PDB file of C-alpha atoms in Angstrom:
ATOM      1  CA  MET A 199      49.970  -5.526  29.757  1.00  0.00           C
ATOM      2  CA  THR A 200      49.793  -9.168  28.740  1.00  0.00           C
ATOM      3  CA  THR A 201      50.121 -10.383  25.175  1.00  0.00           C
ATOM      4  CA  GLN A 202      46.482 -11.481  25.205  1.00  0.00           C
ATOM      5  CA  ALA A 203      45.343  -8.039  26.381  1.00  0.00           C
ATOM      6  CA  THR A 204      47.461  -6.362  23.696  1.00  0.00           C
ATOM      7  CA  ALA A 205      45.936  -8.574  20.987  1.00  0.00           C
ATOM      8  CA  LEU A 206      42.432  -7.814  22.270  1.00  0.00           C
ATOM      9  CA  ASN A 207      43.145  -4.084  22.290  1.00  0.00           C
ATOM     10  CA  ARG A 208      44.480  -4.275  18.698  1.00  0.00           C
ATOM     11  CA  THR A 209      41.335  -6.152  17.605  1.00  0.00           C
ATOM     12  CA  GLU A 210      39.069  -3.566  19.206  1.00  0.00           C
ATOM     13  CA  THR A 211      41.015  -0.808  17.454  1.00  0.00           C
ATOM     14  CA  LEU A 212      40.793  -2.437  14.017  1.00  0.00           C
ATOM     15  CA  GLN A 213      37.187  -3.627  14.210  1.00  0.00           C
ATOM     16  CA  PRO A 214      35.503  -0.262  13.417  1.00  0.00           C
ATOM     17  CA  HIS A 215      37.752   0.080  10.359  1.00  0.00           C
ATOM     18  CA  ALA A 216      36.937  -3.449   9.173  1.00  0.00           C
ATOM     19  CA  ILE A 217      33.227  -2.685   9.530  1.00  0.00           C
ATOM     20  CA  ALA A 218      33.697   0.525   7.545  1.00  0.00           C
ATOM     21  CA  LEU A 219      35.597  -1.356   4.835  1.00  0.00           C
ATOM     22  CA  LEU A 220      32.683  -3.776   4.411  1.00  0.00           C
ATOM     23  CA  ARG A 221      30.215  -0.870   4.378  1.00  0.00           C
ATOM     24  CA  ILE A 222      32.158   1.121   1.782  1.00  0.00           C
ATOM     25  CA  ALA A 223      32.654  -1.947  -0.446  1.00  0.00           C
ATOM     26  CA  LEU A 224      28.925  -2.721  -0.319  1.00  0.00           C
ATOM     27  CA  GLY A 225      28.174   0.926  -1.071  1.00  0.00           C
ATOM     28  CA  VAL A 226      30.501   1.062  -4.069  1.00  0.00           C
ATOM     29  CA  MET A 227      29.035  -2.177  -5.477  1.00  0.00           C
ATOM     30  CA  THR A 228      25.483  -0.947  -4.975  1.00  0.00           C
ATOM     31  CA  LEU A 229      26.185   2.475  -6.492  1.00  0.00           C
ATOM     32  CA  ALA A 230      27.946   0.861  -9.477  1.00  0.00           C
ATOM     33  CA  HIS A 231      24.934  -1.369 -10.151  1.00  0.00           C
ATOM     34  CA  GLY A 232      22.566   1.595 -10.002  1.00  0.00           C
ATOM     35  CA  LEU A 233      24.726   3.716 -12.298  1.00  0.00           C
ATOM     36  CA  MET A 234      25.075   0.783 -14.685  1.00  0.00           C
ATOM     37  CA  LYS A 235      21.287   0.780 -15.036  1.00  0.00           C
ATOM     38  CA  VAL A 236      21.376   4.512 -15.818  1.00  0.00           C
ATOM     39  CA  PHE A 237      24.397   4.857 -18.101  1.00  0.00           C
ATOM     40  CA  LEU A 238      24.900   1.423 -19.682  1.00  0.00           C
ATOM     41  CA  PHE A 239      21.444  -0.113 -19.920  1.00  0.00           C
ATOM     42  CA  THR A 240      19.735   3.333 -19.825  1.00  0.00           C
ATOM     43  CA  VAL A 241      16.658   4.063 -17.754  1.00  0.00           C
ATOM     44  CA  PRO A 242      14.221   3.189 -20.584  1.00  0.00           C
ATOM     45  CA  GLY A 243      16.182  -0.013 -21.234  1.00  0.00           C
ATOM     46  CA  THR A 244      16.002  -0.954 -17.557  1.00  0.00           C
ATOM     47  CA  VAL A 245      12.271  -0.218 -17.478  1.00  0.00           C
ATOM     48  CA  GLY A 246      11.814  -2.405 -20.563  1.00  0.00           C
ATOM     49  CA  TYR A 247      13.806  -5.216 -18.971  1.00  0.00           C
ATOM     50  CA  PHE A 248      11.715  -5.105 -15.810  1.00  0.00           C
ATOM     51  CA  GLU A 249       8.554  -5.185 -17.921  1.00  0.00           C
ATOM     52  CA  SER A 250       9.916  -8.142 -19.930  1.00  0.00           C
ATOM     53  CA  LEU A 251      10.140 -10.008 -16.623  1.00  0.00           C
ATOM     54  CA  GLY A 252       6.477  -9.277 -15.943  1.00  0.00           C
ATOM     55  CA  LEU A 253       7.280  -6.616 -13.350  1.00  0.00           C
ATOM     56  CA  PRO A 254       5.733  -3.147 -13.385  1.00  0.00           C
ATOM     57  CA  GLY A 255       8.032  -0.614 -15.055  1.00  0.00           C
ATOM     58  CA  PHE A 256       7.942   1.756 -12.066  1.00  0.00           C
ATOM     59  CA  LEU A 257       9.919  -0.837 -10.068  1.00  0.00           C
ATOM     60  CA  ALA A 258      12.906  -0.097 -12.315  1.00  0.00           C
ATOM     61  CA  TYR A 259      12.853   3.534 -11.155  1.00  0.00           C
ATOM     62  CA  LEU A 260      12.584   2.466  -7.517  1.00  0.00           C
ATOM     63  CA  THR A 261      15.443  -0.003  -7.965  1.00  0.00           C
ATOM     64  CA  ILE A 262      17.688   2.612  -9.549  1.00  0.00           C
ATOM     65  CA  LEU A 263      16.834   5.080  -6.776  1.00  0.00           C
ATOM     66  CA  ALA A 264      17.495   2.444  -4.106  1.00  0.00           C
ATOM     67  CA  GLU A 265      20.822   1.426  -5.628  1.00  0.00           C
ATOM     68  CA  VAL A 266      22.161   4.922  -6.316  1.00  0.00           C
ATOM     69  CA  GLY A 267      20.833   6.499  -3.120  1.00  0.00           C
ATOM     70  CA  GLY A 268      21.559   3.460  -0.969  1.00  0.00           C
ATOM     71  CA  GLY A 269      25.049   3.095  -2.390  1.00  0.00           C
ATOM     72  CA  LEU A 270      25.869   6.725  -1.646  1.00  0.00           C
ATOM     73  CA  ALA A 271      24.404   6.452   1.862  1.00  0.00           C
ATOM     74  CA  LEU A 272      26.509   3.368   2.594  1.00  0.00           C
ATOM     75  CA  ILE A 273      29.685   4.980   1.262  1.00  0.00           C
ATOM     76  CA  LEU A 274      29.060   8.001   3.489  1.00  0.00           C
ATOM     77  CA  GLY A 275      27.979   5.866   6.448  1.00  0.00           C
ATOM     78  CA  LEU A 276      24.530   7.439   6.708  1.00  0.00           C
ATOM     79  CA  PHE A 277      21.666   5.404   8.207  1.00  0.00           C
ATOM     80  CA  THR A 278      23.748   2.286   7.574  1.00  0.00           C
ATOM     81  CA  ARG A 279      21.544  -0.207   9.415  1.00  0.00           C
ATOM     82  CA  TRP A 280      18.320   0.973   7.770  1.00  0.00           C
ATOM     83  CA  VAL A 281      19.806   1.348   4.293  1.00  0.00           C
ATOM     84  CA  SER A 282      21.364  -2.119   4.484  1.00  0.00           C
ATOM     85  CA  LEU A 283      18.031  -3.646   5.463  1.00  0.00           C
ATOM     86  CA  ALA A 284      16.178  -1.688   2.759  1.00  0.00           C
ATOM     87  CA  LEU A 285      18.544  -2.990   0.058  1.00  0.00           C
ATOM     88  CA  ILE A 286      18.025  -6.661   0.943  1.00  0.00           C
ATOM     89  CA  PRO A 287      14.696  -6.962  -0.969  1.00  0.00           C
ATOM     90  CA  VAL A 288      16.400  -5.438  -4.033  1.00  0.00           C
ATOM     91  CA  LEU A 289      19.054  -8.166  -3.923  1.00  0.00           C
ATOM     92  CA  LEU A 290      16.507 -10.901  -3.273  1.00  0.00           C
ATOM     93  CA  GLY A 291      14.633  -9.612  -6.334  1.00  0.00           C
ATOM     94  CA  ALA A 292      17.850  -9.919  -8.335  1.00  0.00           C
ATOM     95  CA  ALA A 293      18.276 -13.464  -7.025  1.00  0.00           C
ATOM     96  CA  TRP A 294      14.721 -14.234  -8.174  1.00  0.00           C
ATOM     97  CA  VAL A 295      15.537 -12.922 -11.667  1.00  0.00           C
ATOM     98  CA  HIS A 296      18.595 -15.192 -11.874  1.00  0.00           C
ATOM     99  CA  LEU A 297      17.023 -18.229 -10.166  1.00  0.00           C
ATOM    100  CA  GLY A 298      16.454 -20.146 -13.396  1.00  0.00           C
ATOM    101  CA  ASN A 299      20.105 -19.727 -14.427  1.00  0.00           C
ATOM    102  CA  GLY A 300      21.482 -21.989 -11.706  1.00  0.00           C
ATOM    103  CA  TRP A 301      23.702 -21.412  -8.711  1.00  0.00           C
ATOM    104  CA  VAL A 302      26.909 -19.903 -10.116  1.00  0.00           C
ATOM    105  CA  PHE A 303      26.806 -16.274 -11.249  1.00  0.00           C
ATOM    106  CA  SER A 304      29.208 -17.075 -14.097  1.00  0.00           C
ATOM    107  CA  ASN A 305      26.493 -19.217 -15.735  1.00  0.00           C
ATOM    108  CA  GLU A 306      24.884 -17.748 -18.825  1.00  0.00           C
ATOM    109  CA  GLY A 307      22.502 -15.051 -17.640  1.00  0.00           C
ATOM    110  CA  GLY A 308      24.107 -15.110 -14.181  1.00  0.00           C
ATOM    111  CA  GLY A 309      23.196 -17.448 -11.339  1.00  0.00           C
ATOM    112  CA  TRP A 310      21.710 -16.537  -8.015  1.00  0.00           C
ATOM    113  CA  GLU A 311      24.625 -17.126  -5.614  1.00  0.00           C
ATOM    114  CA  PHE A 312      26.096 -13.611  -5.860  1.00  0.00           C
ATOM    115  CA  PRO A 313      22.892 -11.647  -5.119  1.00  0.00           C
ATOM    116  CA  VAL A 314      22.088 -13.976  -2.213  1.00  0.00           C
ATOM    117  CA  PHE A 315      25.608 -13.568  -0.811  1.00  0.00           C
ATOM    118  CA  TRP A 316      25.306  -9.807  -1.275  1.00  0.00           C
ATOM    119  CA  ALA A 317      21.976  -9.809   0.596  1.00  0.00           C
ATOM    120  CA  LEU A 318      23.578 -11.759   3.458  1.00  0.00           C
ATOM    121  CA  ALA A 319      26.498  -9.296   3.546  1.00  0.00           C
ATOM    122  CA  LEU A 320      23.966  -6.450   3.817  1.00  0.00           C
ATOM    123  CA  LEU A 321      22.269  -8.266   6.693  1.00  0.00           C
ATOM    124  CA  VAL A 322      25.637  -8.572   8.450  1.00  0.00           C
ATOM    125  CA  GLN A 323      26.287  -4.867   7.812  1.00  0.00           C
ATOM    126  CA  ALA A 324      22.922  -4.008   9.338  1.00  0.00           C
ATOM    127  CA  GLY A 325      23.941  -5.920  12.444  1.00  0.00           C
ATOM    128  CA  LEU A 326      27.375  -4.300  12.652  1.00  0.00           C
ATOM    129  CA  GLY A 327      26.383  -0.703  12.019  1.00  0.00           C
ATOM    130  CA  SER A 328      28.564   1.922  10.348  1.00  0.00           C
ATOM    131  CA  GLY A 329      31.979   1.408  11.886  1.00  0.00           C
ATOM    132  CA  SER A 330      34.452   4.248  11.413  1.00  0.00           C
ATOM    133  CA  LEU A 331      34.806   6.840   8.657  1.00  0.00           C
ATOM    134  CA  THR A 332      31.241   8.144   8.580  1.00  0.00           C
ATOM    135  CA  ALA A 333      30.211  11.518   7.182  1.00  0.00           C
ATOM    136  CA  ASN A 334      28.140  12.229  10.289  1.00  0.00           C
ATOM    137  CA  ARG A 335      28.201  10.095  13.446  1.00  0.00           C
ATOM    138  CA  ARG A 336      24.755  11.389  14.434  1.00  0.00           C
ATOM    139  CA  PHE A 337      23.161   9.859  11.309  1.00  0.00           C
ATOM    140  CA  ALA A 338      25.302   6.719  11.182  1.00  0.00           C
TER     141      ALA A 338
END
Protein backbone atom coordinates (compact mmCIF):
# COMPACT_ATOMS: atom_id res chain seq x y z
CA MET A 1 0.00 0.00 0.00
CA THR A 2 1.38 3.40 -0.93
CA THR A 3 1.78 6.26 1.51
CA GLN A 4 -0.92 8.21 -0.31
CA ALA A 5 -3.35 5.28 -0.07
CA THR A 6 -2.58 4.88 3.64
CA ALA A 7 -3.25 8.59 4.26
CA LEU A 8 -6.52 8.37 2.33
CA ASN A 9 -7.60 5.31 4.30
CA ARG A 10 -6.78 7.09 7.60
CA THR A 11 -8.83 10.12 6.49
CA GLU A 12 -11.81 7.95 5.59
CA THR A 13 -11.57 6.25 8.99
CA LEU A 14 -11.45 9.52 10.94
CA GLN A 15 -14.06 11.44 8.95
CA PRO A 16 -17.18 9.87 10.55
CA HIS A 17 -15.74 10.66 13.99
CA ALA A 18 -14.99 14.27 13.03
CA ILE A 19 -18.56 14.64 11.77
CA ALA A 20 -19.86 13.19 15.04
CA LEU A 21 -17.66 15.58 17.04
CA LEU A 22 -19.18 18.57 15.22
CA ARG A 23 -22.68 17.15 15.72
CA ILE A 24 -22.21 16.52 19.44
CA ALA A 25 -20.64 19.96 20.00
CA LEU A 26 -23.56 21.64 18.21
CA GLY A 27 -25.98 19.54 20.25
CA VAL A 28 -24.37 20.43 23.57
CA MET A 29 -24.35 24.15 22.69
CA THR A 30 -27.98 24.04 21.59
CA LEU A 31 -29.11 22.09 24.66
CA ALA A 32 -27.20 24.47 26.96
CA HIS A 33 -28.92 27.49 25.40
CA GLY A 34 -32.34 25.89 25.81
CA LEU A 35 -31.69 24.92 29.43
CA MET A 36 -30.34 28.40 30.12
CA LYS A 37 -33.72 29.79 29.06
CA VAL A 38 -35.44 27.38 31.46
CA PHE A 39 -33.22 27.48 34.55
CA LEU A 40 -31.41 30.83 34.41
CA PHE A 41 -33.78 33.21 32.66
CA THR A 42 -36.85 31.08 33.58
CA VAL A 43 -39.63 30.30 31.14
CA PRO A 44 -41.73 33.34 32.17
CA GLY A 45 -38.62 35.53 31.90
CA THR A 46 -37.89 34.20 28.42
CA VAL A 47 -41.51 34.76 27.37
CA GLY A 48 -41.29 38.33 28.70
CA TYR A 49 -38.06 38.93 26.81
CA PHE A 50 -39.56 37.69 23.55
CA GLU A 51 -42.57 39.95 24.10
CA SER A 52 -40.27 42.91 24.84
CA LEU A 53 -38.80 42.37 21.37
CA GLY A 54 -42.28 42.57 19.86
CA LEU A 55 -42.47 38.82 19.28
CA PRO A 56 -45.42 36.69 20.37
CA GLY A 57 -44.76 35.00 23.72
CA PHE A 58 -45.55 31.53 22.36
CA LEU A 59 -42.37 31.73 20.24
CA ALA A 60 -40.36 31.52 23.47
CA TYR A 61 -41.92 28.12 24.19
CA LEU A 62 -41.22 26.93 20.65
CA THR A 63 -37.63 28.17 20.88
CA ILE A 64 -37.04 26.39 24.18
CA LEU A 65 -38.58 23.20 22.78
CA ALA A 66 -36.46 23.47 19.62
CA GLU A 67 -33.25 24.07 21.57
CA VAL A 68 -33.75 21.39 24.22
CA GLY A 69 -35.25 18.78 21.89
CA GLY A 70 -32.95 19.63 18.99
CA GLY A 71 -29.89 19.63 21.22
CA LEU A 72 -30.73 16.19 22.59
CA ALA A 73 -31.46 14.85 19.10
CA LEU A 74 -28.11 16.12 17.82
CA ILE A 75 -26.21 14.66 20.78
CA LEU A 76 -27.86 11.29 20.15
CA GLY A 77 -27.47 11.56 16.38
CA LEU A 78 -31.20 11.30 15.67
CA PHE A 79 -32.60 12.88 12.49
CA THR A 80 -29.42 14.95 12.30
CA ARG A 81 -30.00 16.48 8.86
CA TRP A 82 -33.58 17.54 9.60
CA VAL A 83 -32.88 18.77 13.12
CA SER A 84 -29.90 20.81 11.91
CA LEU A 85 -32.01 22.45 9.22
CA ALA A 86 -34.88 23.09 11.67
CA LEU A 87 -32.53 24.88 14.09
CA ILE A 88 -31.20 27.32 11.48
CA PRO A 89 -34.24 29.68 11.71
CA VAL A 90 -33.81 29.75 15.51
CA LEU A 91 -30.21 30.92 15.10
CA LEU A 92 -31.13 33.42 12.39
CA GLY A 93 -33.75 34.78 14.81
CA ALA A 94 -31.02 35.15 17.43
CA ALA A 95 -28.87 36.96 14.88
CA TRP A 96 -31.79 39.31 14.19
CA VAL A 97 -32.10 40.06 17.92
CA HIS A 98 -28.40 40.94 18.12
CA LEU A 99 -28.18 42.76 14.76
CA GLY A 100 -28.21 46.24 16.29
CA ASN A 101 -25.31 45.37 18.62
CA GLY A 102 -22.73 45.10 15.85
CA TRP A 103 -20.66 42.25 14.48
CA VAL A 104 -18.70 40.91 17.46
CA PHE A 105 -20.59 38.84 20.03
CA SER A 106 -18.47 40.32 22.82
CA ASN A 107 -20.08 43.73 22.19
CA GLU A 108 -22.56 44.89 24.81
CA GLY A 109 -25.74 42.91 24.25
CA GLY A 110 -23.87 40.47 21.99
CA GLY A 111 -23.25 40.91 18.27
CA TRP A 112 -24.56 38.78 15.47
CA GLU A 113 -21.42 36.94 14.29
CA PHE A 114 -21.77 33.96 16.64
CA PRO A 115 -25.39 33.05 15.82
CA VAL A 116 -24.68 33.40 12.09
CA PHE A 117 -21.59 31.19 12.39
CA TRP A 118 -23.63 28.70 14.41
CA ALA A 119 -26.33 28.67 11.71
CA LEU A 120 -23.67 28.01 9.05
CA ALA A 121 -22.21 25.18 11.16
CA LEU A 122 -25.71 23.66 11.36
CA LEU A 123 -26.02 23.92 7.58
CA VAL A 124 -22.69 22.10 7.21
CA GLN A 125 -23.89 19.45 9.69
CA ALA A 126 -27.06 18.98 7.65
CA GLY A 127 -24.90 18.33 4.60
CA LEU A 128 -22.59 15.91 6.41
CA GLY A 129 -25.18 13.86 8.24
CA SER A 130 -24.67 12.14 11.59
CA GLY A 131 -21.24 10.58 11.32
CA SER A 132 -20.42 7.92 13.90
CA LEU A 133 -21.63 7.42 17.47
CA THR A 134 -25.38 7.59 16.87
CA ALA A 135 -28.00 6.15 19.20
CA ASN A 136 -29.76 4.49 16.28
CA ARG A 137 -28.34 4.28 12.75
CA ARG A 138 -31.84 3.81 11.32
CA PHE A 139 -32.94 7.26 12.58
CA ALA A 140 -29.63 9.04 11.98
